[in-house]
PDB file of C-alpha atoms in Angstrom:
ATOM      1  CA  ASP P   1      29.174  23.855   6.906  1.00  0.00           C
ATOM      2  CA  GLY P   2      26.668  21.226   5.833  1.00  0.00           C
ATOM      3  CA  GLY P   3      25.577  18.602   8.281  1.00  0.00           C
ATOM      4  CA  ILE P   4      22.856  16.920  10.297  1.00  0.00           C
ATOM      5  CA  THR P   5      21.332  18.515  13.380  1.00  0.00           C
ATOM      6  CA  GLN P   6      19.500  16.449  15.951  1.00  0.00           C
ATOM      7  CA  SER P   7      17.562  18.011  18.786  1.00  0.00           C
ATOM      8  CA  PRO P   8      17.230  17.904  21.666  1.00  0.00           C
ATOM      9  CA  LYS P   9      20.446  16.301  22.869  1.00  0.00           C
ATOM     10  CA  TYR P  10      18.665  14.870  25.936  1.00  0.00           C
ATOM     11  CA  LEU P  11      14.961  14.090  26.237  1.00  0.00           C
ATOM     12  CA  PHE P  12      12.820  12.660  29.004  1.00  0.00           C
ATOM     13  CA  ARG P  13       9.532  10.874  28.486  1.00  0.00           C
ATOM     14  CA  LYS P  14       6.744  10.392  30.985  1.00  0.00           C
ATOM     15  CA  GLU P  15       4.615   7.272  31.103  1.00  0.00           C
ATOM     16  CA  GLY P  16       2.010   7.248  28.311  1.00  0.00           C
ATOM     17  CA  GLN P  17       3.517  10.228  26.523  1.00  0.00           C
ATOM     18  CA  ASN P  18       4.532  10.578  22.892  1.00  0.00           C
ATOM     19  CA  VAL P  19       7.764  12.449  22.201  1.00  0.00           C
ATOM     20  CA  THR P  20       9.232  13.674  18.928  1.00  0.00           C
ATOM     21  CA  LEU P  21      12.917  13.756  18.037  1.00  0.00           C
ATOM     22  CA  SER P  22      14.000  16.270  15.445  1.00  0.00           C
ATOM     23  CA  CYS P  23      16.429  15.623  12.578  1.00  0.00           C
ATOM     24  CA  GLU P  24      17.339  18.285  10.026  1.00  0.00           C
ATOM     25  CA  GLN P  25      19.954  18.088   7.253  1.00  0.00           C
ATOM     26  CA  ASN P  26      21.285  20.720   4.868  1.00  0.00           C
ATOM     27  CA  LEU P  27      23.298  18.303   2.719  1.00  0.00           C
ATOM     28  CA  ASN P  28      20.609  18.077   0.013  1.00  0.00           C
ATOM     29  CA  HIS P  29      20.445  14.323   0.596  1.00  0.00           C
ATOM     30  CA  ASP P  30      17.500  12.267  -0.635  1.00  0.00           C
ATOM     31  CA  ALA P  31      17.791   9.391   1.851  1.00  0.00           C
ATOM     32  CA  MET P  32      17.404   9.692   5.621  1.00  0.00           C
ATOM     33  CA  TYR P  33      17.491   7.120   8.418  1.00  0.00           C
ATOM     34  CA  TRP P  34      16.714   6.618  12.089  1.00  0.00           C
ATOM     35  CA  TYR P  35      18.687   4.171  14.215  1.00  0.00           C
ATOM     36  CA  ARG P  36      18.426   3.056  17.803  1.00  0.00           C
ATOM     37  CA  GLN P  37      21.561   2.201  19.779  1.00  0.00           C
ATOM     38  CA  ASP P  38      21.474   0.406  23.125  1.00  0.00           C
ATOM     39  CA  PRO P  39      24.501   0.186  25.469  1.00  0.00           C
ATOM     40  CA  GLY P  40      27.227  -2.048  24.079  1.00  0.00           C
ATOM     41  CA  GLN P  41      25.251  -2.812  20.955  1.00  0.00           C
ATOM     42  CA  GLY P  42      25.389  -1.829  17.333  1.00  0.00           C
ATOM     43  CA  LEU P  43      22.843   0.198  15.418  1.00  0.00           C
ATOM     44  CA  ARG P  44      19.357  -1.081  14.660  1.00  0.00           C
ATOM     45  CA  LEU P  45      17.342   0.524  11.883  1.00  0.00           C
ATOM     46  CA  ILE P  46      13.952   1.930  12.875  1.00  0.00           C
ATOM     47  CA  TYR P  47      12.744   3.691   9.707  1.00  0.00           C
ATOM     48  CA  TYR P  48      14.257   5.035   6.544  1.00  0.00           C
ATOM     49  CA  SER P  49      13.116   7.331   3.747  1.00  0.00           C
ATOM     50  CA  GLN P  50      14.450   7.331   0.207  1.00  0.00           C
ATOM     51  CA  ILE P  51      12.567  10.397  -0.923  1.00  0.00           C
ATOM     52  CA  VAL P  52      10.085  13.013   0.267  1.00  0.00           C
ATOM     53  CA  ASN P  53       6.642  11.655   1.194  1.00  0.00           C
ATOM     54  CA  ASP P  54       7.927   8.083   1.261  1.00  0.00           C
ATOM     55  CA  PHE P  55       9.325   5.961   4.092  1.00  0.00           C
ATOM     56  CA  GLN P  56       9.774   2.287   4.970  1.00  0.00           C
ATOM     57  CA  LYS P  57       9.943   0.296   8.193  1.00  0.00           C
ATOM     58  CA  GLY P  58      13.283  -0.985   9.326  1.00  0.00           C
ATOM     59  CA  ASP P  59      13.957  -3.860  11.706  1.00  0.00           C
ATOM     60  CA  ILE P  60      12.376  -2.394  14.862  1.00  0.00           C
ATOM     61  CA  ALA P  61       9.605  -0.016  13.714  1.00  0.00           C
ATOM     62  CA  GLU P  62       6.987  -1.048  16.286  1.00  0.00           C
ATOM     63  CA  GLY P  63       6.167   1.808  18.663  1.00  0.00           C
ATOM     64  CA  TYR P  64       7.691   4.450  16.388  1.00  0.00           C
ATOM     65  CA  SER P  65       6.357   6.691  13.621  1.00  0.00           C
ATOM     66  CA  VAL P  66       7.968   9.085  11.141  1.00  0.00           C
ATOM     67  CA  SER P  67       7.059  11.636   8.491  1.00  0.00           C
ATOM     68  CA  ARG P  68       8.970  13.063   5.544  1.00  0.00           C
ATOM     69  CA  GLU P  69       7.114  16.149   4.378  1.00  0.00           C
ATOM     70  CA  LYS P  70      10.274  18.055   3.491  1.00  0.00           C
ATOM     71  CA  LYS P  71      13.569  16.876   2.069  1.00  0.00           C
ATOM     72  CA  GLU P  72      15.491  18.465   4.925  1.00  0.00           C
ATOM     73  CA  SER P  73      13.473  17.027   7.795  1.00  0.00           C
ATOM     74  CA  PHE P  74      12.760  13.507   9.097  1.00  0.00           C
ATOM     75  CA  PRO P  75      11.246  13.644  12.602  1.00  0.00           C
ATOM     76  CA  LEU P  76      10.819  10.499  14.686  1.00  0.00           C
ATOM     77  CA  THR P  77       7.959  10.089  17.152  1.00  0.00           C
ATOM     78  CA  VAL P  78       8.388   7.616  19.987  1.00  0.00           C
ATOM     79  CA  THR P  79       4.871   6.630  20.924  1.00  0.00           C
ATOM     80  CA  SER P  80       3.505   5.291  24.198  1.00  0.00           C
ATOM     81  CA  ALA P  81       3.332   1.890  22.502  1.00  0.00           C
ATOM     82  CA  GLN P  82       7.128   1.664  22.663  1.00  0.00           C
ATOM     83  CA  LYS P  83       7.548   0.031  26.062  1.00  0.00           C
ATOM     84  CA  ASN P  84      11.312   0.284  26.288  1.00  0.00           C
ATOM     85  CA  PRO P  85      12.247   3.608  24.683  1.00  0.00           C
ATOM     86  CA  THR P  86      15.379   4.360  26.719  1.00  0.00           C
ATOM     87  CA  ALA P  87      18.209   4.449  24.168  1.00  0.00           C
ATOM     88  CA  PHE P  88      20.483   6.644  22.081  1.00  0.00           C
ATOM     89  CA  TYR P  89      18.815   7.651  18.808  1.00  0.00           C
ATOM     90  CA  LEU P  90      20.861   8.495  15.741  1.00  0.00           C
ATOM     91  CA  CYS P  91      19.709  10.146  12.545  1.00  0.00           C
ATOM     92  CA  ALA P  92      21.662   9.747   9.316  1.00  0.00           C
ATOM     93  CA  SER P  93      21.427  10.764   5.685  1.00  0.00           C
ATOM     94  CA  ARG P  94      23.089  10.006   2.400  1.00  0.00           C
ATOM     95  CA  GLY P  95      22.811  11.176  -1.186  1.00  0.00           C
ATOM     96  CA  ARG P  96      20.568   8.349  -2.273  1.00  0.00           C
ATOM     97  CA  GLU P  97      19.644   4.890  -1.078  1.00  0.00           C
ATOM     98  CA  ASN P  98      21.033   2.520  -3.687  1.00  0.00           C
ATOM     99  CA  SER P  99      24.527   3.901  -4.052  1.00  0.00           C
ATOM    100  CA  ASN P 100      28.025   3.486  -2.715  1.00  0.00           C
ATOM    101  CA  GLN P 101      27.866   6.718  -0.779  1.00  0.00           C
ATOM    102  CA  PRO P 102      28.525   6.693   2.964  1.00  0.00           C
ATOM    103  CA  GLN P 103      26.020   7.893   5.521  1.00  0.00           C
ATOM    104  CA  HIS P 104      26.485  11.090   7.483  1.00  0.00           C
ATOM    105  CA  PHE P 105      25.339  11.067  11.105  1.00  0.00           C
ATOM    106  CA  GLY P 106      23.989  13.564  13.590  1.00  0.00           C
ATOM    107  CA  ASP P 107      25.245  13.710  17.180  1.00  0.00           C
ATOM    108  CA  GLY P 108      22.267  11.808  18.560  1.00  0.00           C
ATOM    109  CA  THR P 109      19.469  12.247  21.079  1.00  0.00           C
ATOM    110  CA  ARG P 110      19.523  10.357  24.374  1.00  0.00           C
ATOM    111  CA  LEU P 111      15.999   9.460  25.489  1.00  0.00           C
ATOM    112  CA  SER P 112      15.260   8.443  29.061  1.00  0.00           C
ATOM    113  CA  ILE P 113      12.117   7.568  31.011  1.00  0.00           C
ATOM    114  CA  LEU P 114      11.004   9.649  34.006  1.00  0.00           C
TER     115      LEU P 114
ATOM    116  CA  ALA X   1      22.007 -11.023   1.276  1.00  0.00           C
ATOM    117  CA  GLN X   2      24.853  -9.115   2.853  1.00  0.00           C
ATOM    118  CA  SER X   3      26.279  -9.427   6.336  1.00  0.00           C
ATOM    119  CA  VAL X   4      29.259  -8.160   8.301  1.00  0.00           C
ATOM    120  CA  THR X   5      31.071  -9.659  11.281  1.00  0.00           C
ATOM    121  CA  GLN X   6      33.433  -7.788  13.549  1.00  0.00           C
ATOM    122  CA  LEU X   7      35.540 -10.502  15.049  1.00  0.00           C
ATOM    123  CA  ASP X   8      36.433  -8.759  18.322  1.00  0.00           C
ATOM    124  CA  SER X   9      34.008  -6.940  20.604  1.00  0.00           C
ATOM    125  CA  HIS X  10      36.897  -5.424  22.608  1.00  0.00           C
ATOM    126  CA  VAL X  11      40.516  -4.686  21.709  1.00  0.00           C
ATOM    127  CA  SER X  12      43.055  -3.243  24.121  1.00  0.00           C
ATOM    128  CA  VAL X  13      46.443  -1.839  23.028  1.00  0.00           C
ATOM    129  CA  SER X  14      49.158   0.283  24.557  1.00  0.00           C
ATOM    130  CA  GLU X  15      49.739   3.797  23.311  1.00  0.00           C
ATOM    131  CA  GLY X  16      52.263   3.788  20.460  1.00  0.00           C
ATOM    132  CA  THR X  17      51.614   0.164  19.447  1.00  0.00           C
ATOM    133  CA  PRO X  18      49.792  -0.990  16.291  1.00  0.00           C
ATOM    134  CA  VAL X  19      46.027  -1.316  16.081  1.00  0.00           C
ATOM    135  CA  LEU X  20      44.192  -4.094  14.223  1.00  0.00           C
ATOM    136  CA  LEU X  21      40.384  -4.232  14.152  1.00  0.00           C
ATOM    137  CA  ARG X  22      39.034  -7.152  12.168  1.00  0.00           C
ATOM    138  CA  CYS X  23      36.014  -7.204   9.867  1.00  0.00           C
ATOM    139  CA  ASN X  24      34.714  -9.967   7.611  1.00  0.00           C
ATOM    140  CA  TYR X  25      31.834  -9.506   5.221  1.00  0.00           C
ATOM    141  CA  SER X  26      29.492 -11.496   3.054  1.00  0.00           C
ATOM    142  CA  SER X  27      27.983 -10.072  -0.105  1.00  0.00           C
ATOM    143  CA  SER X  28      26.366 -11.365  -3.263  1.00  0.00           C
ATOM    144  CA  TYR X  29      27.619  -8.401  -5.247  1.00  0.00           C
ATOM    145  CA  SER X  30      30.680  -6.198  -5.334  1.00  0.00           C
ATOM    146  CA  PRO X  31      30.166  -4.276  -2.119  1.00  0.00           C
ATOM    147  CA  SER X  32      31.238  -0.933  -0.837  1.00  0.00           C
ATOM    148  CA  LEU X  33      32.729  -1.036   2.651  1.00  0.00           C
ATOM    149  CA  PHE X  34      33.106   1.635   5.306  1.00  0.00           C
ATOM    150  CA  TRP X  35      34.653   2.074   8.731  1.00  0.00           C
ATOM    151  CA  TYR X  36      33.125   4.514  11.198  1.00  0.00           C
ATOM    152  CA  VAL X  37      34.277   5.688  14.627  1.00  0.00           C
ATOM    153  CA  GLN X  38      31.990   6.684  17.484  1.00  0.00           C
ATOM    154  CA  HIS X  39      33.157   8.558  20.566  1.00  0.00           C
ATOM    155  CA  PRO X  40      30.946   8.473  23.699  1.00  0.00           C
ATOM    156  CA  ASN X  41      27.596  10.211  23.298  1.00  0.00           C
ATOM    157  CA  LYS X  42      28.432  11.214  19.747  1.00  0.00           C
ATOM    158  CA  GLY X  43      27.313  10.243  16.268  1.00  0.00           C
ATOM    159  CA  LEU X  44      29.346   8.129  13.883  1.00  0.00           C
ATOM    160  CA  GLN X  45      32.183   9.703  11.922  1.00  0.00           C
ATOM    161  CA  LEU X  46      33.385   8.218   8.640  1.00  0.00           C
ATOM    162  CA  LEU X  47      36.996   7.012   8.850  1.00  0.00           C
ATOM    163  CA  LEU X  48      37.384   5.597   5.343  1.00  0.00           C
ATOM    164  CA  LYS X  49      35.553   3.912   2.493  1.00  0.00           C
ATOM    165  CA  TYR X  50      36.259   1.290  -0.156  1.00  0.00           C
ATOM    166  CA  THR X  51      34.299   1.601  -3.409  1.00  0.00           C
ATOM    167  CA  SER X  52      36.120  -0.744  -5.842  1.00  0.00           C
ATOM    168  CA  ALA X  53      39.063   1.504  -6.599  1.00  0.00           C
ATOM    169  CA  ALA X  54      42.377   0.855  -4.814  1.00  0.00           C
ATOM    170  CA  THR X  55      42.256  -2.079  -2.403  1.00  0.00           C
ATOM    171  CA  LEU X  56      44.359  -0.263   0.191  1.00  0.00           C
ATOM    172  CA  VAL X  57      42.335   2.644   1.491  1.00  0.00           C
ATOM    173  CA  LYS X  58      43.751   5.467   3.572  1.00  0.00           C
ATOM    174  CA  GLY X  59      41.483   7.329   5.943  1.00  0.00           C
ATOM    175  CA  ILE X  60      41.597  10.073   8.501  1.00  0.00           C
ATOM    176  CA  ASN X  61      43.723  10.107  11.673  1.00  0.00           C
ATOM    177  CA  GLY X  62      46.297   7.684  10.246  1.00  0.00           C
ATOM    178  CA  PHE X  63      43.925   4.741   9.804  1.00  0.00           C
ATOM    179  CA  GLU X  64      43.901   2.511   6.759  1.00  0.00           C
ATOM    180  CA  ALA X  65      42.145  -0.652   5.631  1.00  0.00           C
ATOM    181  CA  GLU X  66      42.821  -3.281   3.014  1.00  0.00           C
ATOM    182  CA  PHE X  67      40.075  -4.921   0.979  1.00  0.00           C
ATOM    183  CA  LYS X  68      40.869  -8.616   0.427  1.00  0.00           C
ATOM    184  CA  LYS X  69      38.259 -10.243  -1.770  1.00  0.00           C
ATOM    185  CA  SER X  70      39.723 -13.745  -1.450  1.00  0.00           C
ATOM    186  CA  GLU X  71      39.449 -13.536   2.331  1.00  0.00           C
ATOM    187  CA  THR X  72      36.252 -11.407   2.360  1.00  0.00           C
ATOM    188  CA  SER X  73      37.963  -9.138   4.849  1.00  0.00           C
ATOM    189  CA  PHE X  74      38.308  -5.409   5.403  1.00  0.00           C
ATOM    190  CA  HIS X  75      40.500  -5.038   8.489  1.00  0.00           C
ATOM    191  CA  LEU X  76      41.257  -1.618   9.947  1.00  0.00           C
ATOM    192  CA  THR X  77      44.820  -0.811  10.999  1.00  0.00           C
ATOM    193  CA  LYS X  78      46.894   2.009  12.408  1.00  0.00           C
ATOM    194  CA  PRO X  79      50.669   1.841  12.948  1.00  0.00           C
ATOM    195  CA  SER X  80      50.708   3.642  16.287  1.00  0.00           C
ATOM    196  CA  ALA X  81      47.768   4.072  18.653  1.00  0.00           C
ATOM    197  CA  HIS X  82      47.033   7.371  20.326  1.00  0.00           C
ATOM    198  CA  MET X  83      44.970   7.873  23.476  1.00  0.00           C
ATOM    199  CA  SER X  84      42.401   9.799  21.422  1.00  0.00           C
ATOM    200  CA  ASP X  85      41.755   6.652  19.330  1.00  0.00           C
ATOM    201  CA  ALA X  86      39.857   5.063  22.217  1.00  0.00           C
ATOM    202  CA  ALA X  87      36.313   4.715  20.873  1.00  0.00           C
ATOM    203  CA  GLU X  88      33.835   2.306  19.279  1.00  0.00           C
ATOM    204  CA  TYR X  89      34.482   1.294  15.672  1.00  0.00           C
ATOM    205  CA  PHE X  90      31.894   0.002  13.207  1.00  0.00           C
ATOM    206  CA  CYS X  91      32.413  -1.842   9.938  1.00  0.00           C
ATOM    207  CA  VAL X  92      29.612  -1.342   7.387  1.00  0.00           C
ATOM    208  CA  VAL X  93      28.858  -3.085   4.099  1.00  0.00           C
ATOM    209  CA  SER X  94      26.760  -1.634   1.315  1.00  0.00           C
ATOM    210  CA  GLU X  95      25.338  -3.157  -1.845  1.00  0.00           C
ATOM    211  CA  PHE X  96      23.732  -1.383  -4.749  1.00  0.00           C
ATOM    212  CA  THR X  97      20.672  -3.564  -4.794  1.00  0.00           C
ATOM    213  CA  GLY X  98      18.203  -4.715  -2.218  1.00  0.00           C
ATOM    214  CA  ARG X  99      15.518  -3.135  -0.153  1.00  0.00           C
ATOM    215  CA  ARG X 100      18.005  -1.676   2.274  1.00  0.00           C
ATOM    216  CA  ALA X 101      21.576  -1.367   1.226  1.00  0.00           C
ATOM    217  CA  LEU X 102      23.524  -0.835   4.466  1.00  0.00           C
ATOM    218  CA  THR X 103      24.407  -3.408   7.127  1.00  0.00           C
ATOM    219  CA  PHE X 104      26.325  -2.511  10.298  1.00  0.00           C
ATOM    220  CA  GLY X 105      28.653  -4.722  12.282  1.00  0.00           C
ATOM    221  CA  SER X 106      28.125  -4.995  16.022  1.00  0.00           C
ATOM    222  CA  GLY X 107      31.105  -2.794  16.823  1.00  0.00           C
ATOM    223  CA  THR X 108      34.577  -3.120  18.383  1.00  0.00           C
ATOM    224  CA  ARG X 109      35.491  -1.102  21.443  1.00  0.00           C
ATOM    225  CA  LEU X 110      39.131   0.016  21.307  1.00  0.00           C
ATOM    226  CA  GLN X 111      40.850   0.735  24.599  1.00  0.00           C
ATOM    227  CA  VAL X 112      44.233   2.474  24.586  1.00  0.00           C
ATOM    228  CA  GLN X 113      46.396   2.055  27.669  1.00  0.00           C
ATOM    229  CA  PRO X 114      48.962   4.742  28.592  1.00  0.00           C
TER     230      PRO X 114
END
């Protein structure tokens, strides 16, 4: 079955450390997204990519970085510059950006600080 | 610019009674609209979508929503709540144009009492 796989499910970060969250999709989708979700809040867009080798900042990109070297993969790095990284991170994809297609979501990665 | 407002942050119903989750939107164009459900520590699952076909949209698990352009609303309903419906629900609006086409509501937490 096609879908989106996020790993790991739980991740712990030490002070001053960069960590990378994995997102892989086998849906042949062009567009991919990273969201951050804090308790009791909606989703905030961190970065999105409409096509391979291209990505744009969302609403809260500071302290995060991404790459899109392959269509299937859109990893998110939480850098030490992100002072409050504890959150639930969701990856999503859809066929293409400017369309009426819905997004498909992974099951998320919960990041905590040691 | 598009926006979406979920009018209730929390809704509590008894099992077997109707569910109504309210969503109002603002859009400069003919939008597409979606409802998603999120269970704890999970990603978002698509419940239903409106893409300018029939105004009454049927989704999974007995949910449906009606697009009312005159009221700019897209409320989610279900005739009879089940305990497994307890979750967070998100209304999403999408336009074809713009730098980023998807906007999420802040979510409604549905509680189902036995």
